[in-house]
CSV table of C-alpha atoms in Angstrom, one decimal:
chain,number,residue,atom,x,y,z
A,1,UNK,CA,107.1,-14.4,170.5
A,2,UNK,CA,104.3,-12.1,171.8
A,3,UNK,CA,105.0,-11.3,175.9
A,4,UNK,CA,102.9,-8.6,178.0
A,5,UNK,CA,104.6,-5.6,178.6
A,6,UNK,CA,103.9,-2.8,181.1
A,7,UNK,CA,106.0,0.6,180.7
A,8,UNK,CA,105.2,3.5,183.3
A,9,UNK,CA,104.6,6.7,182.5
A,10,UNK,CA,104.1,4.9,179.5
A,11,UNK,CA,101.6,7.7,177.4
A,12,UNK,CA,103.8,10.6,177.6
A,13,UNK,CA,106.9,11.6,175.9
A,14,UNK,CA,109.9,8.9,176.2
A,15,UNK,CA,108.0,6.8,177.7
A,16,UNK,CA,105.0,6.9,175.1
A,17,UNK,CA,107.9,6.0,172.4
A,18,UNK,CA,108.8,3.4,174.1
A,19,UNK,CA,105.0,2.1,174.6
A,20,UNK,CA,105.1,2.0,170.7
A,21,UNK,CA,108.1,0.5,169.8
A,22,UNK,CA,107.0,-2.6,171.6
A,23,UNK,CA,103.8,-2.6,170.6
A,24,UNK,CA,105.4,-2.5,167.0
A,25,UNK,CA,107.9,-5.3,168.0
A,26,UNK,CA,105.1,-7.3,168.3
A,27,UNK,CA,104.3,-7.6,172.3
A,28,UNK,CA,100.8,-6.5,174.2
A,29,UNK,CA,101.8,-3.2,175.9
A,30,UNK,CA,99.7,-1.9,178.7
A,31,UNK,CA,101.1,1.8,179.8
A,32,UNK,CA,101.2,3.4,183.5
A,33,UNK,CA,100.1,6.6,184.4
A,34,UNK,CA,99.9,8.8,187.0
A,35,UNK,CA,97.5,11.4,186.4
A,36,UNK,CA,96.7,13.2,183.3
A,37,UNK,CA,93.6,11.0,181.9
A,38,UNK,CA,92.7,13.2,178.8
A,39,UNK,CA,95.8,12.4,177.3
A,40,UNK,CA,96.3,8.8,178.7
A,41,UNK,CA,92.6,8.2,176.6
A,42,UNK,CA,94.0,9.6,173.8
A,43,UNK,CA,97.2,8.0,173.7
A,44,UNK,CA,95.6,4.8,174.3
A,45,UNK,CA,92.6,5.6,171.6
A,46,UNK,CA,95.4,6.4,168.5
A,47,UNK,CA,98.2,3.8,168.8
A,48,UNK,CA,95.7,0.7,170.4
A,49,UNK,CA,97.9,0.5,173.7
A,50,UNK,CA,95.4,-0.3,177.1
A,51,UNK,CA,96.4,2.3,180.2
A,52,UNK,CA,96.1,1.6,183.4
A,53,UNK,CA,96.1,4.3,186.2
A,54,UNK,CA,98.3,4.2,189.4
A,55,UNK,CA,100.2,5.6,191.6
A,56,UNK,CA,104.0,4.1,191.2
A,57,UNK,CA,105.4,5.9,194.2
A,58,UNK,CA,102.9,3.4,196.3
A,59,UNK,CA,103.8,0.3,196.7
A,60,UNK,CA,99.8,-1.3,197.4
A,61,UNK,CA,99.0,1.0,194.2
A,62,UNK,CA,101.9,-0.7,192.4
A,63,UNK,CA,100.5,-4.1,193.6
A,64,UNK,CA,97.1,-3.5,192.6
A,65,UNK,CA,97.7,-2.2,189.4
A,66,UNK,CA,99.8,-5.0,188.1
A,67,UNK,CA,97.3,-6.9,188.6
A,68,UNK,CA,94.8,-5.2,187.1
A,69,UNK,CA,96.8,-5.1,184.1
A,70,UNK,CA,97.7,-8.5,184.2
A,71,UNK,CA,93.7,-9.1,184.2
A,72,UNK,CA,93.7,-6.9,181.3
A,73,UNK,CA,95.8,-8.8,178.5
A,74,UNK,CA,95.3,-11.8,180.2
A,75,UNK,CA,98.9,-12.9,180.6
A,76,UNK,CA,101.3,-12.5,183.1
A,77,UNK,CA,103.7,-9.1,182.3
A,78,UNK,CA,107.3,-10.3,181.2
A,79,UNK,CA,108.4,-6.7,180.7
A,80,UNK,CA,109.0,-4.2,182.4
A,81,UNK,CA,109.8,-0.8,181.5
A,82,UNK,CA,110.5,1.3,184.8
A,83,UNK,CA,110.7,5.0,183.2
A,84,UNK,CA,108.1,7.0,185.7
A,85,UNK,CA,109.7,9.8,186.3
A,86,UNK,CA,109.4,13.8,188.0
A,87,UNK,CA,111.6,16.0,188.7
A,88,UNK,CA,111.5,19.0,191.6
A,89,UNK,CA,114.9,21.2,190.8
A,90,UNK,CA,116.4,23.7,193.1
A,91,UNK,CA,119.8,24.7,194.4
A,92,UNK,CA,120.3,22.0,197.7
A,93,UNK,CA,120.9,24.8,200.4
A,94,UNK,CA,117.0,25.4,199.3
A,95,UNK,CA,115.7,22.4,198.8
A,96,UNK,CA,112.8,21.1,201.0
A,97,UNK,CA,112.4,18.0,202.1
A,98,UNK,CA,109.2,17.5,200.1
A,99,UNK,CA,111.4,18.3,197.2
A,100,UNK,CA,113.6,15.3,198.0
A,101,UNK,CA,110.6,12.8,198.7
A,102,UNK,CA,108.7,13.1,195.8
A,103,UNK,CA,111.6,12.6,193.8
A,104,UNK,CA,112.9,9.7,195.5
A,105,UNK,CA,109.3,8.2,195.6
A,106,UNK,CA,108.8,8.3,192.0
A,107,UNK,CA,112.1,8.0,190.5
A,108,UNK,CA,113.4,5.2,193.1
A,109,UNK,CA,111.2,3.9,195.2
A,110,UNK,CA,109.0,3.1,192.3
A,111,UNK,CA,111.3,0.5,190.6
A,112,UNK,CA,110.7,-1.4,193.7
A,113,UNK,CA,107.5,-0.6,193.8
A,114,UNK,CA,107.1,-2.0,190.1
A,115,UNK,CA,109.8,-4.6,189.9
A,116,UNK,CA,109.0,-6.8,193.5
A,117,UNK,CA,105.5,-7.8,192.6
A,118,UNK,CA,106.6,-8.9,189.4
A,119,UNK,CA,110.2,-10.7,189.6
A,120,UNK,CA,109.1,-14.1,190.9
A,121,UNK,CA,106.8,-14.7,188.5
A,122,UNK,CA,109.5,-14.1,186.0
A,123,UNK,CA,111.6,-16.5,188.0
A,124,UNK,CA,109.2,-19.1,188.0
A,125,UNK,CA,108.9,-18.6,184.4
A,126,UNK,CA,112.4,-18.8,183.2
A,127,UNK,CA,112.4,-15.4,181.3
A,128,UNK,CA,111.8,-12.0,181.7
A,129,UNK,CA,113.2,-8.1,181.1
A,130,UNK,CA,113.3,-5.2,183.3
A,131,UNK,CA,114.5,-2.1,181.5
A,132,UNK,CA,115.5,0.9,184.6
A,133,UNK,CA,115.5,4.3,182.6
A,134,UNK,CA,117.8,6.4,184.4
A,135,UNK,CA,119.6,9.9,183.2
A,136,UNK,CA,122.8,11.2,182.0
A,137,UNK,CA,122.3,13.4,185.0
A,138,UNK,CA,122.7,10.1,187.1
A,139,UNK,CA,125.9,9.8,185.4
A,140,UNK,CA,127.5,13.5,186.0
A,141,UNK,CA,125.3,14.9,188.4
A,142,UNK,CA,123.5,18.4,187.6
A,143,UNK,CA,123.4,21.9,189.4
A,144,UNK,CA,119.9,22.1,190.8
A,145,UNK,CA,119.0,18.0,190.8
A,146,UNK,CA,120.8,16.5,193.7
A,147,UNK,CA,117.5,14.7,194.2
A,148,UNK,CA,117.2,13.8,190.6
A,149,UNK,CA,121.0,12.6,190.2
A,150,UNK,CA,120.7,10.7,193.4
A,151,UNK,CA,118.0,9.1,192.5
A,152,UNK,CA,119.0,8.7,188.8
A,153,UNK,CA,122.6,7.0,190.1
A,154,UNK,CA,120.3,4.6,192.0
A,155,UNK,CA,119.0,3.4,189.4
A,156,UNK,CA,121.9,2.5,188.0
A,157,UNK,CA,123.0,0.3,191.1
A,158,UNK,CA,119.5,-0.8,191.7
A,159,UNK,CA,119.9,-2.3,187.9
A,160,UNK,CA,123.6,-3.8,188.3
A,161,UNK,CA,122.5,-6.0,191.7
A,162,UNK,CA,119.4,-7.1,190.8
A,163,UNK,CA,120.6,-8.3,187.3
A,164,UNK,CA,123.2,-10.5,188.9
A,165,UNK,CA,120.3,-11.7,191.4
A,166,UNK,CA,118.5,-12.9,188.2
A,167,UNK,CA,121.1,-13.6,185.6
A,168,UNK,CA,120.6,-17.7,185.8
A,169,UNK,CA,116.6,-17.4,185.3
A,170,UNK,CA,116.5,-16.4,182.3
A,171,UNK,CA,116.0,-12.6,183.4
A,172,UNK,CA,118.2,-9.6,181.8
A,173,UNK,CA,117.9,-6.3,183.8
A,174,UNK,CA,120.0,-3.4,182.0
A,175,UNK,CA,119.6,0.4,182.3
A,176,UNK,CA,119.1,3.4,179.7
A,177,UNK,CA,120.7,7.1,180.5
A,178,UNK,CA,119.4,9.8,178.4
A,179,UNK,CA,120.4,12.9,177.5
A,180,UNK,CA,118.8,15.6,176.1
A,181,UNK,CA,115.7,14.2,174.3
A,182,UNK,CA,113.4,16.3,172.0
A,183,UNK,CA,109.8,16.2,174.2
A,184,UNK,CA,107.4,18.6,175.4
A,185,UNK,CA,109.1,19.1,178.6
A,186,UNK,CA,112.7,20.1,177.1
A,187,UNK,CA,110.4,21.9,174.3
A,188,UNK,CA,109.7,24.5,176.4
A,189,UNK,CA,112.6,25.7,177.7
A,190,UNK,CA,113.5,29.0,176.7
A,191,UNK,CA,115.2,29.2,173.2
A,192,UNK,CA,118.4,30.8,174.5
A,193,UNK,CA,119.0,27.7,176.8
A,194,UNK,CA,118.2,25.5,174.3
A,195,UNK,CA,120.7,26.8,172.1
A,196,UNK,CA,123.3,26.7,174.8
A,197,UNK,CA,122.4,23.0,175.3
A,198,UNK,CA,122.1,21.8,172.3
A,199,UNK,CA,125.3,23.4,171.9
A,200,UNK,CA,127.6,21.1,174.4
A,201,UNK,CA,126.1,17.6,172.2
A,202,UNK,CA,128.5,16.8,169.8
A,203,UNK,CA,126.2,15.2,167.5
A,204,UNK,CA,124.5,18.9,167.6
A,205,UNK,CA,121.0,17.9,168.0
A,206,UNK,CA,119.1,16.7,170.5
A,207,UNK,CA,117.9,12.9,170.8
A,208,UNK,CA,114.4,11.8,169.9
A,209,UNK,CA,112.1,9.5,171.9
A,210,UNK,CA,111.9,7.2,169.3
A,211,UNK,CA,115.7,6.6,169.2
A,212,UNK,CA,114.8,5.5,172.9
A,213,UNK,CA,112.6,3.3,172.4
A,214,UNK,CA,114.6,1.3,169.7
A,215,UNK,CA,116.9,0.9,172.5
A,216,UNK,CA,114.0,-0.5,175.0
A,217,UNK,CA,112.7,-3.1,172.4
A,218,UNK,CA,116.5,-4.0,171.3
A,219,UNK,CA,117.0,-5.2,175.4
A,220,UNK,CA,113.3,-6.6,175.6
A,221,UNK,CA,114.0,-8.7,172.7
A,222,UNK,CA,115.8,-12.4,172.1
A,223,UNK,CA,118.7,-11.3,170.5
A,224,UNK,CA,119.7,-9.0,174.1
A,225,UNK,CA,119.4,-12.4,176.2
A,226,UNK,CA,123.4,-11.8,176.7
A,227,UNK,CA,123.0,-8.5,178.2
A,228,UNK,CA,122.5,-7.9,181.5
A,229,UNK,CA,123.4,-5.2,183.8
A,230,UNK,CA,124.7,-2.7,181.5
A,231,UNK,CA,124.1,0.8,181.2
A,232,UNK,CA,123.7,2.5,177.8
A,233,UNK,CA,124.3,6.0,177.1
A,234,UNK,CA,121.9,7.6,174.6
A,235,UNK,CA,123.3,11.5,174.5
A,236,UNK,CA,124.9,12.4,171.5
A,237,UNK,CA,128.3,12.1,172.8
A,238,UNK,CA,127.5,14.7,175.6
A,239,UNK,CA,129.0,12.7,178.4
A,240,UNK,CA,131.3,9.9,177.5
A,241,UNK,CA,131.5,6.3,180.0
């Protein structure tokens, strides 16, 4: 059965994988973004996905453009794919407080941001999928993310309450971790660390987005409706749960 789908930071990287995958599985898919609307046309231009432009770490923005999406396919969105996501490293005896906000804002706040508007219509509805992409970082920390692993370990209680808050409606809310995944952003870090990283995953490569977003249309499907508030680790047997 087609549903609407919305996935933020949906045009870029994991989270572009992910906009395809669904699309492919059959459903509308309307991508989030944030700011970058060269690529956001393109994206949208070369795989048919519509892309709608707001601000995730604002809860009126949020509100706003849901809706507008919603107006878009028509149909009220029955997933959602909360994968928006920054980062602002630095050791945490230098870390500003700015540092800490925006992280928290984008990589926290926004699954409420996303998820409240939208959960009792899935209620009322008997049916619905909220996929929370978190880290493996949120899983083992990181040297130079306390912001990111805090807010990446949120995620993973943010998922684990709220599925159980939903589990009789029909609703399944589970959680992703990366690890290492072969984008643009782990693309350019220097060769040398690269090598050293790619050298503490077992499997001895790193992941790709599209082994992601397998995962994401695998939970947003029927045959996950028995899975709910679980956590899957996608990192090559770099950190073990």
């Amino acid at each position: 059965m087609t549903r609407t789908a919305i996935v933020t930071g949906g045009t870029r990287g994991i989270g572009a994988a992910i906009s395809q995958a669904l699309k492919s599985a059959g459903h509308r898919v309307i991508a989030n973004y944030a700011g970058n609307d060269e690529t956001a046309r393109a994206f949208a231009s070369e795989h048919g996905v519509e892309v709608v432009k707001f601000d995730v770490g604002d809860y009126a923005a949020c509100q706003a453009g849901l809706a507008e999406a919603e107006q878009i396919a028509g149909a009220p969105i029955d997933i959602l794919v909360n994968n928006a996501g920054i980062t602002r490293d630095g050791m945490f005896h230098k870390m500003t407080p700015e540092q800490w906000r925006d992280v928290m804002r984008v990589d926290l706040d926004s699954l409420f941001n996303c998820t409240r508007p939208l959960i009792l219509g899935m209620r009322d509805r008997g049916w619905g999928r909220v996929v929370n992409i978190s880290s493996i970082n949120g899983q083992k920390g990181q040297m130079g993310q306390v912001n990111y692993s805090a807010a990446k370990a949120g995620v993973i209680g943010f998922t684990k309450a709220l599925a159980q808050e939903n589990a009789n409606k029909g609703i399944t809310v589970n959680a992703i971790c990366p690890g290492y995944i072969n984008t643009e952003m782990v693309a350019a870090v220097p060769e040398p660390v690269l090598e050293k990283i790619v050298s503490g995953i077992p499997a001895g490569r790193l992941g790709e987005a599209d082994e992601i977003g397998a995962l994401v249309a695998f939970l947003c499907s029927d045959a996950a409706a028995f899975m709910t508030g679980s956590t899957l680790t996608a990192n090559g047997g770099q950190y073990m749960t």
